Coordinates of C-alpha atoms and ligand atoms in Angstrom, one line a residue:
X29 CA -11.5 -30.1 -56.6
X30 CA -9.2 -28.0 -54.2
X31 CA -9.6 -30.7 -51.2
X32 CA -7.1 -32.7 -49.8
X33 CA -7.3 -35.9 -47.9
X34 CA -6.3 -36.0 -44.4
X35 CA -3.4 -38.1 -45.4
X36 CA -2.1 -35.6 -47.8
X37 CA -2.4 -33.2 -45.1
X38 CA -0.4 -35.2 -42.8
X39 CA 2.2 -35.8 -45.3
X40 CA 2.5 -32.0 -45.9
X41 CA 3.6 -31.6 -41.9
X42 CA 6.9 -33.6 -42.6
X43 CA 8.8 -30.6 -43.9
X44 CA 11.8 -30.4 -41.3
X45 CA 10.0 -27.7 -38.9
X46 CA 12.0 -26.7 -36.0
X47 CA 9.6 -28.3 -32.8
X48 CA 10.3 -29.2 -29.8
X49 CA 8.3 -30.7 -26.9
X50 CA 9.0 -31.5 -23.1
X51 CA 12.6 -30.6 -23.9
X52 CA 12.6 -32.9 -27.0
X53 CA 13.4 -32.0 -31.1
X54 CA 10.5 -33.5 -32.7
X55 CA 11.3 -35.3 -36.3
X56 CA 7.5 -36.2 -37.1
X57 CA 4.9 -34.2 -35.8
X58 CA 2.5 -36.9 -37.0
X59 CA 4.1 -39.9 -34.9
X60 CA 4.9 -38.1 -32.0
X61 CA 2.8 -39.1 -28.7
X62 CA 1.3 -36.1 -28.2
X63 CA 1.4 -34.1 -31.4
X64 CA 0.0 -37.1 -33.2
X65 CA -3.7 -36.4 -31.2
X66 CA -3.4 -32.9 -32.2
X67 CA -2.7 -33.9 -35.9
X68 CA -5.6 -36.6 -35.9
X69 CA -7.8 -34.0 -34.2
X70 CA -7.1 -31.2 -36.8
X71 CA -7.3 -33.7 -39.5
X72 CA -11.3 -33.6 -39.1
X73 CA -11.5 -30.7 -40.8
X74 CA -10.1 -32.5 -43.8
X75 CA -12.2 -35.5 -43.0
X76 CA -15.6 -33.6 -42.9
X77 CA -15.1 -31.7 -46.3
X78 CA -14.6 -34.8 -47.9
X79 CA -17.7 -36.2 -46.4
X80 CA -21.0 -36.5 -48.4
X81 CA -22.9 -36.0 -45.3
X82 CA -21.1 -32.8 -44.7
X83 CA -19.7 -31.4 -48.0
X84 CA -22.6 -28.9 -48.4
X85 CA -22.0 -27.2 -44.8
X86 CA -17.7 -27.6 -45.4
X87 CA -17.4 -26.6 -48.8
X88 CA -18.3 -24.0 -51.4
X89 CA -17.1 -22.8 -55.0
X90 CA -13.6 -20.9 -55.1
X91 CA -14.6 -17.3 -56.4
X92 CA -11.4 -17.7 -58.4
X93 CA -11.4 -21.2 -60.1
X94 CA -15.0 -22.4 -59.4
X95 CA -13.3 -25.5 -58.0
X96 CA -14.7 -26.8 -54.5
X97 CA -12.7 -25.4 -51.8
X98 CA -12.9 -25.9 -47.7
X99 CA -15.6 -22.8 -46.7
X100 CA -13.4 -21.9 -44.1
X101 CA -11.8 -19.6 -47.0
X102 CA -14.6 -18.3 -48.6
X103 CA -15.0 -14.9 -46.7
X104 CA -18.6 -14.5 -45.8
X105 CA -20.3 -11.3 -47.5
X106 CA -23.8 -11.7 -45.9
X107 CA -25.3 -12.2 -42.6
X108 CA -26.5 -15.5 -44.0
X109 CA -22.9 -16.5 -44.9
X110 CA -21.9 -15.7 -41.7
X111 CA -24.2 -17.5 -39.9
X112 CA -23.2 -20.7 -42.4
X113 CA -19.7 -20.1 -41.0
X114 CA -20.9 -20.1 -37.2
X115 CA -22.8 -23.4 -37.8
X116 CA -19.8 -25.0 -39.5
X117 CA -17.4 -24.1 -36.8
X118 CA -20.0 -25.4 -34.3
X119 CA -20.4 -28.5 -36.2
X120 CA -16.7 -29.6 -36.5
X121 CA -16.1 -28.8 -32.8
X122 CA -19.0 -30.7 -31.8
X123 CA -17.6 -33.8 -33.9
X124 CA -14.5 -33.1 -32.4
X125 CA -15.9 -34.5 -29.0
X126 CA -16.0 -30.3 -28.2
X127 CA -12.4 -29.7 -28.8
X128 CA -11.9 -26.3 -30.6
X129 CA -9.8 -26.9 -33.9
X130 CA -8.7 -23.6 -35.0
X131 CA -6.5 -25.2 -37.8
X132 CA -8.5 -23.1 -40.3
X133 CA -11.1 -20.8 -38.4
X134 CA -8.7 -18.7 -36.9
X135 CA -6.8 -17.8 -40.1
X136 CA -9.8 -17.3 -41.7
X137 CA -10.5 -14.5 -39.3
X138 CA -6.9 -13.2 -39.8
X139 CA -7.7 -12.5 -43.6
X140 CA -10.9 -11.1 -43.0
X141 CA -9.2 -8.6 -40.7
X142 CA -6.6 -7.7 -42.9
X143 CA -9.0 -7.5 -45.9
X144 CA -11.1 -5.2 -44.5
X145 CA -8.2 -3.0 -42.6
X146 CA -5.7 -3.1 -46.0
X147 CA -8.7 -2.0 -48.2
X148 CA -8.7 1.1 -45.9
X149 CA -5.0 1.4 -45.4
X150 CA -3.9 1.2 -49.2
X151 CA -5.7 4.7 -49.9
X152 CA -4.9 6.2 -46.9
X153 CA -1.2 5.6 -47.1
X154 CA -0.2 4.5 -50.6
X155 CA 0.6 1.3 -49.7
X156 CA -0.5 -1.8 -51.8
X157 CA -1.2 -4.8 -49.5
X158 CA -4.6 -5.6 -50.4
X159 CA -3.0 -7.8 -53.5
X160 CA -0.9 -9.5 -51.2
X161 CA -3.3 -10.5 -48.8
X162 CA -5.6 -11.5 -51.8
X163 CA -3.1 -13.5 -53.0
X164 CA -2.3 -15.6 -50.0
X165 CA -5.9 -16.2 -49.6
X166 CA -5.7 -17.3 -53.1
X167 CA -2.5 -19.6 -52.1
X168 CA -4.1 -21.2 -49.0
X169 CA -7.6 -21.6 -50.4
X170 CA -6.8 -23.3 -53.5
X171 CA -4.1 -25.4 -52.0
X172 CA -6.4 -26.5 -49.0
X173 CA -3.8 -25.4 -46.8
X174 CA -4.0 -25.2 -42.8
X175 CA -2.9 -21.8 -41.1
X176 CA -2.1 -20.7 -37.7
X177 CA -2.5 -17.3 -36.3
X178 CA 0.1 -15.4 -34.2
X179 CA -1.0 -12.2 -32.6
X180 CA -0.3 -12.2 -28.7
X181 CA 3.4 -10.9 -28.2
X182 CA 5.3 -12.3 -25.0
X183 CA 4.9 -8.3 -23.8
X184 CA 7.3 -8.2 -21.0
X185 CA 6.4 -5.6 -18.6
X186 CA 2.7 -5.1 -19.4
X187 CA 2.5 -1.2 -18.1
X188 CA 4.9 -0.6 -21.1
X189 CA 4.7 0.1 -24.5
X190 CA 6.9 -1.9 -27.0
X191 CA 9.7 0.9 -27.3
X192 CA 9.3 1.5 -23.6
X193 CA 10.2 -2.2 -22.7
X194 CA 13.9 -2.9 -21.2
X195 CA 14.1 -5.8 -24.4
X196 CA 13.2 -4.6 -27.3
X197 CA 12.2 -8.0 -28.6
X198 CA 9.3 -8.2 -26.0
X199 CA 6.8 -7.7 -28.7
X200 CA 7.9 -8.9 -32.2
X201 CA 9.5 -6.2 -34.5
X202 CA 11.1 -5.4 -37.7
X203 CA 15.2 -5.3 -37.1
X204 CA 16.0 -5.2 -40.9
X205 CA 14.4 -4.1 -44.3
X206 CA 16.3 -5.8 -47.0
X207 CA 15.4 -5.6 -50.8
X208 CA 14.3 -9.4 -50.5
X209 CA 12.1 -8.6 -47.8
X210 CA 11.8 -7.7 -43.9
X211 CA 13.8 -9.1 -41.1
X212 CA 11.8 -10.0 -37.8
X213 CA 12.7 -11.0 -34.2
X214 CA 10.5 -11.9 -31.0
X215 CA 8.4 -14.3 -29.7
X216 CA 4.3 -14.9 -29.8
X217 CA 3.0 -16.7 -26.9
X218 CA 0.3 -19.5 -26.8
X219 CA 0.2 -20.1 -30.6
X220 CA -2.8 -22.6 -30.8
X221 CA -2.2 -25.4 -33.7
X222 CA 1.1 -24.0 -34.8
X223 CA 3.2 -27.3 -34.8
X224 CA 0.4 -29.2 -37.1
X225 CA -0.3 -26.5 -39.7
X226 CA 1.4 -25.5 -42.7
X227 CA 1.4 -21.8 -42.6
X228 CA 1.2 -19.0 -39.9
X229 CA -0.1 -15.3 -40.0
X230 CA 1.1 -12.9 -37.7
X231 CA -0.6 -9.6 -36.6
X232 CA 0.3 -6.9 -34.2
X233 CA -1.4 -7.4 -30.9
X234 CA -2.3 -3.4 -29.6
X235 CA -2.7 -0.1 -31.1
X236 CA 0.8 1.6 -31.8
X237 CA 2.3 5.0 -31.5
X238 CA 4.7 6.3 -33.8
X239 CA 7.7 5.6 -31.6
X240 CA 6.5 1.9 -32.2
X241 CA 6.7 1.5 -35.9
X242 CA 9.0 -1.1 -36.2
X243 CA 6.2 -3.1 -34.3
X244 CA 3.6 -2.4 -36.3
X245 CA 4.2 -5.7 -38.9
X246 CA 1.8 -8.4 -40.1
X247 CA 2.7 -11.2 -42.7
X248 CA 2.6 -14.7 -43.5
X249 CA 5.1 -17.6 -43.3
X250 CA 5.3 -21.2 -43.9
X251 CA 5.9 -23.0 -40.6
X252 CA 9.4 -24.4 -42.0
X253 CA 10.7 -21.1 -42.4
X254 CA 14.4 -21.2 -41.2
X255 CA 14.5 -19.2 -37.7
X256 CA 10.9 -20.3 -36.5
X257 CA 11.4 -22.3 -33.4
X258 CA 8.0 -23.7 -32.0
X259 CA 8.3 -24.7 -28.4
X260 CA 5.1 -26.5 -27.3
X261 CA 3.1 -26.8 -24.0
X262 CA 3.2 -30.6 -22.7
X263 CA 0.0 -32.5 -22.0
X264 CA -0.6 -35.1 -19.1
X265 CA -3.4 -37.6 -20.4
X266 CA -1.2 -39.1 -23.3
X267 CA 0.2 -42.7 -21.5
X268 CA -3.6 -43.2 -20.0
X269 CA -6.6 -45.0 -22.0
X270 CA -9.6 -43.5 -23.8
X271 CA -11.9 -44.8 -21.4
X272 CA -10.3 -43.2 -18.6
X273 CA -9.6 -39.6 -20.7
X274 CA -12.5 -40.0 -23.3
X275 CA -11.7 -36.5 -24.9
X276 CA -8.2 -35.4 -24.5
X277 CA -7.0 -38.8 -25.8
X278 CA -8.6 -38.1 -29.0
X279 CA -9.0 -34.4 -29.3
X280 CA -6.5 -31.7 -28.1
X281 CA -5.2 -28.7 -29.6
X282 CA -1.3 -27.7 -28.9
X283 CA 0.0 -24.4 -28.0
X284 CA 3.6 -22.8 -28.6
X285 CA 5.7 -20.2 -27.7
X286 CA 6.8 -19.4 -31.4
X287 CA 10.2 -17.7 -31.5
X288 CA 11.2 -15.5 -34.7
X289 CA 14.9 -15.6 -34.5
X290 CA 15.8 -12.8 -37.3
X291 CA 13.3 -14.4 -39.6
X292 CA 13.4 -13.2 -43.3
X293 CA 10.1 -12.7 -44.7
X294 CA 9.8 -11.8 -48.4
X295 CA 8.4 -8.5 -49.3
X296 CA 5.2 -10.5 -51.3
X297 CA 4.2 -12.0 -47.6
X298 CA 4.1 -8.7 -45.9
X299 CA 1.0 -7.0 -45.0
X300 CA 2.0 -4.3 -42.8
X301 CA 5.5 -3.0 -42.0
X302 CA 5.8 0.0 -40.3
X303 CA 1.9 1.5 -40.7
X304 CA 1.5 2.0 -36.8
X305 CA -1.7 4.2 -37.5
X306 CA -3.2 0.8 -38.7
X307 CA -1.8 -1.6 -36.0
X308 CA -4.8 -1.1 -33.5
X309 CA -7.4 -1.1 -36.0
X310 CA -6.2 -4.3 -37.4
X311 CA -5.8 -6.1 -33.9
X312 CA -9.6 -5.2 -33.0
X313 CA -10.7 -6.3 -36.7
X314 CA -9.1 -9.6 -36.0
X315 CA -10.6 -10.0 -32.8
X316 CA -14.3 -9.4 -33.3
X317 CA -13.9 -12.0 -36.2
X318 CA -12.2 -14.3 -34.3
X319 CA -14.6 -13.8 -31.2
X320 CA -17.2 -14.6 -33.4
X321 CA -15.6 -17.8 -34.0
X322 CA -15.2 -18.6 -30.4
X323 CA -19.2 -17.9 -29.8
X324 CA -19.6 -20.5 -32.3
X325 CA -16.9 -23.0 -31.2
X326 CA -18.1 -22.7 -27.5
X327 CA -21.6 -24.1 -27.5
X328 CA -20.6 -27.8 -28.3
X329 CA -19.0 -28.0 -24.5
X330 CA -22.2 -26.7 -23.4
X331 CA -24.5 -29.3 -24.7
X332 CA -21.6 -32.0 -23.6
X333 CA -21.6 -30.8 -20.1
X334 CA -25.5 -30.6 -20.2
X335 CA -25.4 -34.2 -21.5
X336 CA -22.7 -35.6 -19.0
X337 CA -24.9 -33.6 -16.0
X338 CA -28.4 -35.3 -17.1
X339 CA -26.8 -38.8 -17.5
X340 CA -24.9 -38.8 -14.4
X341 CA -28.0 -37.7 -12.5
X342 CA -30.1 -40.5 -14.0
X343 CA -27.3 -42.9 -12.9
X344 CA -27.1 -41.5 -9.8
X345 CA -31.0 -41.5 -9.3
X346 CA -30.9 -37.8 -8.7
X347 CA -32.4 -36.7 -12.0
X348 CA -35.8 -36.0 -10.5
X349 CA -34.5 -33.8 -7.7
X350 CA -35.6 -30.3 -7.9
X351 CA -32.0 -28.8 -6.8
X352 CA -30.3 -30.8 -9.5
X353 CA -33.0 -30.1 -12.4
X354 CA -32.5 -26.3 -11.5
X355 CA -29.1 -26.8 -12.0
X356 CA -29.4 -28.7 -15.1
X357 CA -31.4 -25.7 -16.6
X358 CA -28.7 -23.0 -15.2
X359 CA -26.3 -25.0 -17.8
X360 CA -28.9 -24.6 -20.6
X361 CA -29.3 -21.1 -20.1
X362 CA -25.4 -20.9 -20.2
X363 CA -24.9 -22.6 -23.3
X364 CA -27.9 -21.3 -25.1
X365 CA -27.2 -17.7 -24.3
X366 CA -23.8 -18.2 -26.3
X367 CA -25.6 -19.7 -29.1
X368 CA -28.2 -17.1 -29.2
X369 CA -25.2 -14.3 -29.0
X370 CA -23.6 -15.9 -31.9
X371 CA -26.7 -16.3 -34.0
X372 CA -27.6 -12.4 -33.5
X373 CA -23.9 -11.5 -34.1
X374 CA -24.4 -12.9 -37.2
X375 CA -27.8 -12.0 -38.4
X376 CA -26.9 -8.4 -37.0
X377 CA -23.8 -8.5 -39.2
X378 CA -22.6 -5.2 -41.0
X379 CA -21.1 -5.7 -44.5
X380 CA -18.2 -3.7 -44.9
X381 CA -15.6 -2.3 -47.8
X382 CA -14.6 -4.6 -49.8
X383 CA -17.7 -6.4 -49.2
X384 CA -17.0 -8.3 -46.2
X385 CA -19.8 -9.6 -43.3
X386 CA -18.5 -8.2 -40.0
X387 CA -20.2 -9.6 -37.2
X388 CA -22.3 -7.5 -34.7
X389 CA -19.4 -6.3 -32.2
X390 CA -21.6 -6.2 -29.2
X391 CA -23.3 -9.5 -29.1
X392 CA -19.9 -10.9 -30.0
X393 CA -18.3 -9.5 -27.1
X394 CA -21.1 -10.0 -24.9
X395 CA -21.2 -13.7 -25.8
X396 CA -17.2 -14.4 -25.3
X397 CA -17.7 -12.6 -22.0
X398 CA -20.5 -14.5 -20.9
X399 CA -19.3 -17.7 -21.6
X400 CA -15.4 -17.1 -20.1
X401 CA -16.9 -15.4 -17.0
X402 CA -19.3 -18.2 -16.3
X403 CA -17.7 -21.6 -17.6
X404 CA -16.0 -22.2 -14.4
X405 CA -19.4 -22.0 -12.5
X406 CA -20.7 -24.3 -15.4
X407 CA -18.2 -27.0 -14.5
X408 CA -18.9 -26.7 -10.5
X409 CA -22.7 -27.5 -11.5
X410 CA -21.7 -30.5 -13.3
X411 CA -19.2 -31.4 -10.5
X412 CA -22.0 -30.8 -7.8
X413 CA -24.4 -32.9 -9.6
X414 CA -21.9 -35.8 -10.2
X415 CA -20.4 -36.5 -6.9
X416 CA -16.8 -36.9 -5.6
X417 CA -16.4 -40.2 -7.7
X418 CA -15.7 -37.7 -10.6
X419 CA -12.2 -37.5 -9.2
X420 CA -11.8 -40.6 -7.2
X421 CA -13.7 -43.3 -9.6
X422 CA -11.2 -46.3 -10.3
X423 CA -9.9 -46.9 -13.4
X424 CA -10.3 -48.7 -16.6
X425 CA -7.4 -51.4 -15.6
X426 CA -8.8 -51.8 -12.1
X427 CA -12.2 -52.7 -14.1
X428 CA -10.4 -55.0 -16.3
X429 CA -8.5 -56.9 -13.7
X430 CA -10.1 -60.2 -12.8
X431 CA -9.0 -59.4 -9.0
X432 CA -10.7 -56.0 -8.5
X433 CA -13.2 -56.0 -11.6
X434 CA -16.1 -57.8 -10.0
X435 CA -15.7 -55.1 -7.1
X436 CA -15.8 -52.2 -9.6
X437 CA -18.8 -53.7 -11.1
X438 CA -20.5 -54.4 -8.1
X439 CA -19.8 -51.0 -5.9
X440 CA -20.2 -48.5 -8.9
X441 CA -23.5 -49.4 -9.4
X442 CA -26.0 -46.4 -9.2
X443 CA -30.0 -46.0 -9.4
X444 CA -31.4 -49.6 -10.3
X445 CA -31.2 -50.9 -13.6
X446 CA -28.2 -48.6 -14.3
X447 CA -24.9 -50.1 -16.1
X448 CA -22.2 -49.6 -13.5
X449 CA -19.7 -49.2 -16.5
X450 CA -21.7 -46.6 -18.1
X451 CA -21.5 -45.0 -14.6
X452 CA -17.9 -45.1 -14.3
X453 CA -17.2 -43.8 -17.7
X454 CA -19.6 -41.0 -17.1
X455 CA -17.2 -40.2 -13.9
X456 CA -13.9 -40.3 -16.3
X457 CA -16.1 -38.0 -18.9
X458 CA -16.9 -35.2 -16.4
X459 CA -13.2 -35.3 -14.7
X460 CA -11.8 -35.4 -18.1
X461 CA -13.6 -32.3 -19.0
X462 CA -13.3 -30.1 -15.6
X463 CA -11.0 -31.8 -13.1
X464 CA -7.9 -33.2 -15.1
X465 CA -4.6 -31.7 -16.6
X466 CA -7.0 -31.0 -19.8
X467 CA -10.1 -29.8 -17.5
X468 CA -7.6 -27.3 -16.4
X469 CA -6.5 -26.4 -19.7
X470 CA -10.4 -25.9 -20.4
X471 CA -10.9 -23.3 -17.5
X472 CA -7.6 -21.2 -18.8
X473 CA -8.4 -21.5 -22.3
X474 CA -12.1 -20.1 -22.1
X475 CA -10.7 -17.5 -19.7
X476 CA -7.7 -16.1 -21.8
X477 CA -8.3 -17.5 -25.6
X478 CA -9.6 -14.4 -28.0
X479 CA -8.2 -12.0 -25.1
X480 CA -8.8 -11.7 -21.3
X481 CA -12.1 -10.6 -20.0
X482 CA -11.1 -6.9 -19.8
X483 CA -10.6 -6.8 -23.7
X484 CA -14.2 -7.9 -24.3
X485 CA -15.3 -5.4 -21.9
X486 CA -13.6 -2.5 -23.5
X487 CA -14.9 -3.4 -26.8
X488 CA -18.2 -3.8 -25.6
X489 CA -18.1 -0.1 -23.8
X490 CA -16.7 1.0 -27.1
X491 CA -19.2 -0.3 -29.6
X492 CA -22.5 -0.1 -27.6
X493 CA -24.9 2.9 -28.6
X494 CA -24.6 4.8 -25.3
X495 CA -26.1 7.5 -27.0
X496 CA -29.4 5.5 -27.4
X497 CA -29.5 4.8 -23.7
X498 CA -29.0 8.7 -22.7
X499 CA -31.4 9.8 -25.1
X500 CA -34.0 7.6 -23.0
X501 CA -32.8 8.8 -19.6
X502 CA -33.0 12.5 -20.9
X503 CA -36.5 11.8 -22.1
X504 CA -37.3 10.3 -18.6
X505 CA -35.9 13.3 -17.0
X506 CA -37.8 15.5 -19.0
X507 CA -41.0 14.0 -18.5
X508 CA -40.9 14.5 -14.5
Ligands
LIG18 C1 -5.0 -22.0 -24.6 C2 -4.9 -20.7 -25.4 C3 -4.7 -20.6 -26.7 C4 -4.3 -19.2 -27.3 N1 -4.0 -19.3 -28.5 C5 -3.9 -18.0 -29.4 C6 -3.4 -18.3 -30.8 O1 -3.6 -19.1 -31.6 N2 -2.8 -17.1 -31.0 C7 -2.6 -15.8 -30.4 O2 -2.2 -14.7 -30.9 N3 -2.9 -16.1 -29.1 C8 -3.4 -17.1 -28.4 N4 -3.9 -16.7 -27.0 C9 -3.4 -15.6 -26.3 C10 -4.6 -15.2 -26.2 O3 -5.2 -14.1 -26.6 C11 -4.0 -14.2 -24.3 O4 -3.9 -15.5 -23.4 C12 -4.9 -13.1 -23.8 O5 -4.9 -12.2 -24.8 C13 -4.1 -12.8 -22.7 O6 -2.9 -12.2 -22.6 P1 -1.9 -13.0 -21.9 O7 -1.9 -14.4 -21.6 O8 -0.4 -12.4 -22.4 O9 -2.2 -12.3 -20.1 P2 -2.1 -10.9 -20.1 O10 -1.9 -9.9 -20.8 O11 -0.8 -10.9 -19.0 O12 -3.4 -10.7 -19.3 C14 -3.2 -11.3 -17.4 C15 -4.2 -10.2 -17.0 O13 -3.5 -8.7 -16.8 C16 -4.3 -8.0 -17.5 N5 -3.5 -7.0 -18.3 C17 -2.6 -7.3 -18.8 N6 -2.1 -6.0 -19.4 C18 -2.8 -4.9 -19.0 C19 -2.7 -3.6 -18.8 N7 -2.0 -3.2 -19.6 N8 -3.9 -3.0 -18.1 C20 -4.5 -3.7 -17.7 N9 -4.5 -4.7 -17.4 C21 -3.8 -5.8 -18.0 C22 -5.5 -8.9 -18.4 O14 -6.9 -8.1 -18.4 C23 -5.7 -10.0 -17.5 O15 -6.4 -9.9 -16.8 C24 -4.2 -18.2 -26.7 C25 -4.4 -18.2 -24.9 C26 -4.4 -19.4 -24.7 C27 -4.8 -19.5 -23.2

């Protein structure tokens, strides 16, 4: 069996990688106050794959060795397998208190994009990248590795193409080609879970022209590679109690500015080096797979918001009030439309050479755009139902202190028969999800993760069958 225990996963992260948090170099990411939370959260994927209750969903047989492997690295070849992948992503998010966990899914998305695009690029340009991509897929699958994905360049002036930037390193680029590999320089922004994974796949951000050939670069490297520096975002609630911060004290991802300071990438790990003609296709192909992952991981937070809204309404005595019920219904619609897009995207998938089921791009982008453009509103509905205590309630220490605890227990009571402590905990849950440091993170990751709103709008316009609609309009005109 090629499945690692969570302790093996953690041990593999103690490899001398260069990681910084809040200005301090981190010796061991598995024991660091912030990164240990991320490590535990990401470790859930390993726990679930070994749990007899979940093994069917989280594992399958390797096509190479026949061994049991994690399903994230079994590339779906039918709409049904794609739907199963979506269910798996939804389930591990739910089990992680609705916080996304990209340690395997995002690299699966990248490997699907690379497999499809290299299959087209190799015969067109005489390259042999497909073999390398397949070898890397076997490497991560048979060793049960965790892999992050770095696509987003820091991009400097957004109006300028890579070769036009005043600083040529604003997009990651090849600075040297040697007998043993390429040397790359630049930085990728916001890279999720990079401090707590084994490997990193790098892809181009955008379509490129011949002048940008050195920016057309894709590869994979171990995180401990010399020249790679990981500068993590700080996080706010690490000193707080789980009672006060029930999600963010246990379930967070960590993003990092990831700097490539003349990093050597051996040729066998290079998947694109100058083939600018296929950079746009690779960026788009990955984005479609990754947005399918996004619409699969998002329904659990919708469910959690619905649950929190209903429970706090019950605790406040407003559950039967018409406007409250109407707001709960809007939350349900918000969530179920995402879930419906995920199912439609899977079951309307197209199988493309060499046998990968590609999610329907219109449903995928519509689902992603819907959840990103209405998430703030969903949180507002929960805050509206909860009342101001969502941000002003006393904390656990006040409840435990004999001088104040009896006041908290007396004055936090809501509807008759409601447990004051449960009500207090619901306020903290809602604050943590929508109005804390982590709540702010949720707003922005929902908006920008997997690409900004305009990227999904662009993809929808490009992919939609407008001719079908024009035909209908022409018919209507003709019959007048
Ligand atoms: C929490 C989080 C996790 C992430 N994880 C990852 C990850 O693991 N790997 C990864 O590769 N990326 C990751 N991303 C990056 C994400 O895909 C980007 O944030 C997103 O693509 C937007 O890019 P940006 O942040 O540089 O913003 P910008 O590109 O600066 O966008 C800001 C605004 O400017 C607009 N804009 C920008 N350029 C133009 C232009 N030329 N023309 C018109 N409008 C323009 C955008 O549409 C948007 O409205 C993550 C982001 C977040 C927030």
